[in-house]
mmCIF file of C-alpha atoms in Angstrom:
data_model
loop_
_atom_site.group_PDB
_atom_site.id
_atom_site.type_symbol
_atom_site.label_atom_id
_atom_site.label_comp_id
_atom_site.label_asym_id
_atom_site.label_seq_id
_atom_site.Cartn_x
_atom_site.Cartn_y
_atom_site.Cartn_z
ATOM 1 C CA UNK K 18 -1.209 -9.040 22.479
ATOM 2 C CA UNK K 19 -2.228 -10.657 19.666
ATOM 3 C CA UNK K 20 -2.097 -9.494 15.654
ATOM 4 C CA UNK K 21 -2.853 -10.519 12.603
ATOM 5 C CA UNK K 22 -0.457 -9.810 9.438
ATOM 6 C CA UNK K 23 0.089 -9.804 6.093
ATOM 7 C CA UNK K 24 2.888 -9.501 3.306
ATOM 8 C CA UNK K 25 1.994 -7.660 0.493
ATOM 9 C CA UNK K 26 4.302 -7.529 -2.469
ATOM 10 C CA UNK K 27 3.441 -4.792 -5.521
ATOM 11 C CA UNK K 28 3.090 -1.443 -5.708
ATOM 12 C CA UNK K 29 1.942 0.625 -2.545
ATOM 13 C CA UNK K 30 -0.942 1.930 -4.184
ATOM 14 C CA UNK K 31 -2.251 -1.547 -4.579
ATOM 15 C CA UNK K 32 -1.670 -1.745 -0.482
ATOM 16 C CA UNK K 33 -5.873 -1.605 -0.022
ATOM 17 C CA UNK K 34 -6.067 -4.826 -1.502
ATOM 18 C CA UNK K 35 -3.601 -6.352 1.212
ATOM 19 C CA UNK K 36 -5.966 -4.323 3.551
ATOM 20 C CA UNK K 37 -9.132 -6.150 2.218
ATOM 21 C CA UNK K 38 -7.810 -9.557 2.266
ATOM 22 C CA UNK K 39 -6.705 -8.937 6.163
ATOM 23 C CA UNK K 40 -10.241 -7.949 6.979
ATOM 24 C CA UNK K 41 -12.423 -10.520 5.222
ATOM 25 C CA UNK K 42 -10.060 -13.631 6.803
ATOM 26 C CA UNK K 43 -10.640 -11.591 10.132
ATOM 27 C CA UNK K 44 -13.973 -11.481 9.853
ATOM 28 C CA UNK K 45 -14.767 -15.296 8.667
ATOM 29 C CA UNK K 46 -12.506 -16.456 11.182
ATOM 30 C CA UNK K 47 -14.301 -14.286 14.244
ATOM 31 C CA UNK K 48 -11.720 -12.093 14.848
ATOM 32 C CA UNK K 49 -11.483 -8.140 15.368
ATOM 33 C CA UNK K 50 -9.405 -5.084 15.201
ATOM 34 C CA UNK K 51 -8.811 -3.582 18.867
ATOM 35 C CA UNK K 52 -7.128 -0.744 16.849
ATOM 36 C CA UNK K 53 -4.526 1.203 14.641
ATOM 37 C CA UNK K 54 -2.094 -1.364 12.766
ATOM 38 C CA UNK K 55 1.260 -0.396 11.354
ATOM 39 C CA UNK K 56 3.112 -1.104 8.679
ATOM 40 C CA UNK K 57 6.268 -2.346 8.249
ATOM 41 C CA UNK K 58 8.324 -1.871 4.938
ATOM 42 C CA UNK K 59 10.769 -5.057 4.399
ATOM 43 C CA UNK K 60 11.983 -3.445 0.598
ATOM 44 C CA UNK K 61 11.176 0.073 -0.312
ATOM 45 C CA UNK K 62 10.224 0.949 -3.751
ATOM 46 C CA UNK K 63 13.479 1.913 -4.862
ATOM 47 C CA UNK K 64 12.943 3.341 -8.652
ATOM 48 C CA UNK K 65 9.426 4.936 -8.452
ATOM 49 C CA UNK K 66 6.460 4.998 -5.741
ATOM 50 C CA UNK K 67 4.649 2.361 -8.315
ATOM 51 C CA UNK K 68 7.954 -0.061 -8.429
ATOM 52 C CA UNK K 69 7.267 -3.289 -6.337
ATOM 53 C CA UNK K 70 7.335 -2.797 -2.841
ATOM 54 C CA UNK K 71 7.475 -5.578 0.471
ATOM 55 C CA UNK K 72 5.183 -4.499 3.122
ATOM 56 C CA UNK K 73 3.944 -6.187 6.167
ATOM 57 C CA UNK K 74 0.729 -4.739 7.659
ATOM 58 C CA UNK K 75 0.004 -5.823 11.719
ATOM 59 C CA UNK K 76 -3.283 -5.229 13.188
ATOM 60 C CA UNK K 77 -3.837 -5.828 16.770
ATOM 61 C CA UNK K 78 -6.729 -8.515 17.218
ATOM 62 C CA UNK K 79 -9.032 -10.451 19.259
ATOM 63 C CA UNK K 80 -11.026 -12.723 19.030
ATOM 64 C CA UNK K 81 -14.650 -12.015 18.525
ATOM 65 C CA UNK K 82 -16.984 -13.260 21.638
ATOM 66 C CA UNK K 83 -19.868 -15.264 20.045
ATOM 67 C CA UNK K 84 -23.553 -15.318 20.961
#
């Protein structure tokens, strides 16, 4: 299995914009999501749910089969 990751550091409500980065390098490289990622937390937001946060989100890829 393959995946494709990414680190972001910030607030978890900002964690969408991690999300969009992911997908637009997946899909200018030709790769896809085979399905649900994960994500793991590296620092929690200790002092509120908007204090800075490390999170690395996996998605499981392939590469996508060109015509």
């Amino acid at each position: 299995e393959q995946a494709a990751t990414i680190v972001h550091v910030g607030p978890t409500s900002d964690l969408h914009r991690a999300y969009g980065a992911l997908a637009t390098w997946l899909e200018t490289h030709g790769w896809s999501v085979l399905g649900p990622g994960r994500q793991v937390l590296l620092r929690l937001p200790l002092e509120s749910p908007e204090s800075e946060a490390v999170v690395e989100l996996q998605l499981p890829v392939r590469r996508t089969e060109r015509a």
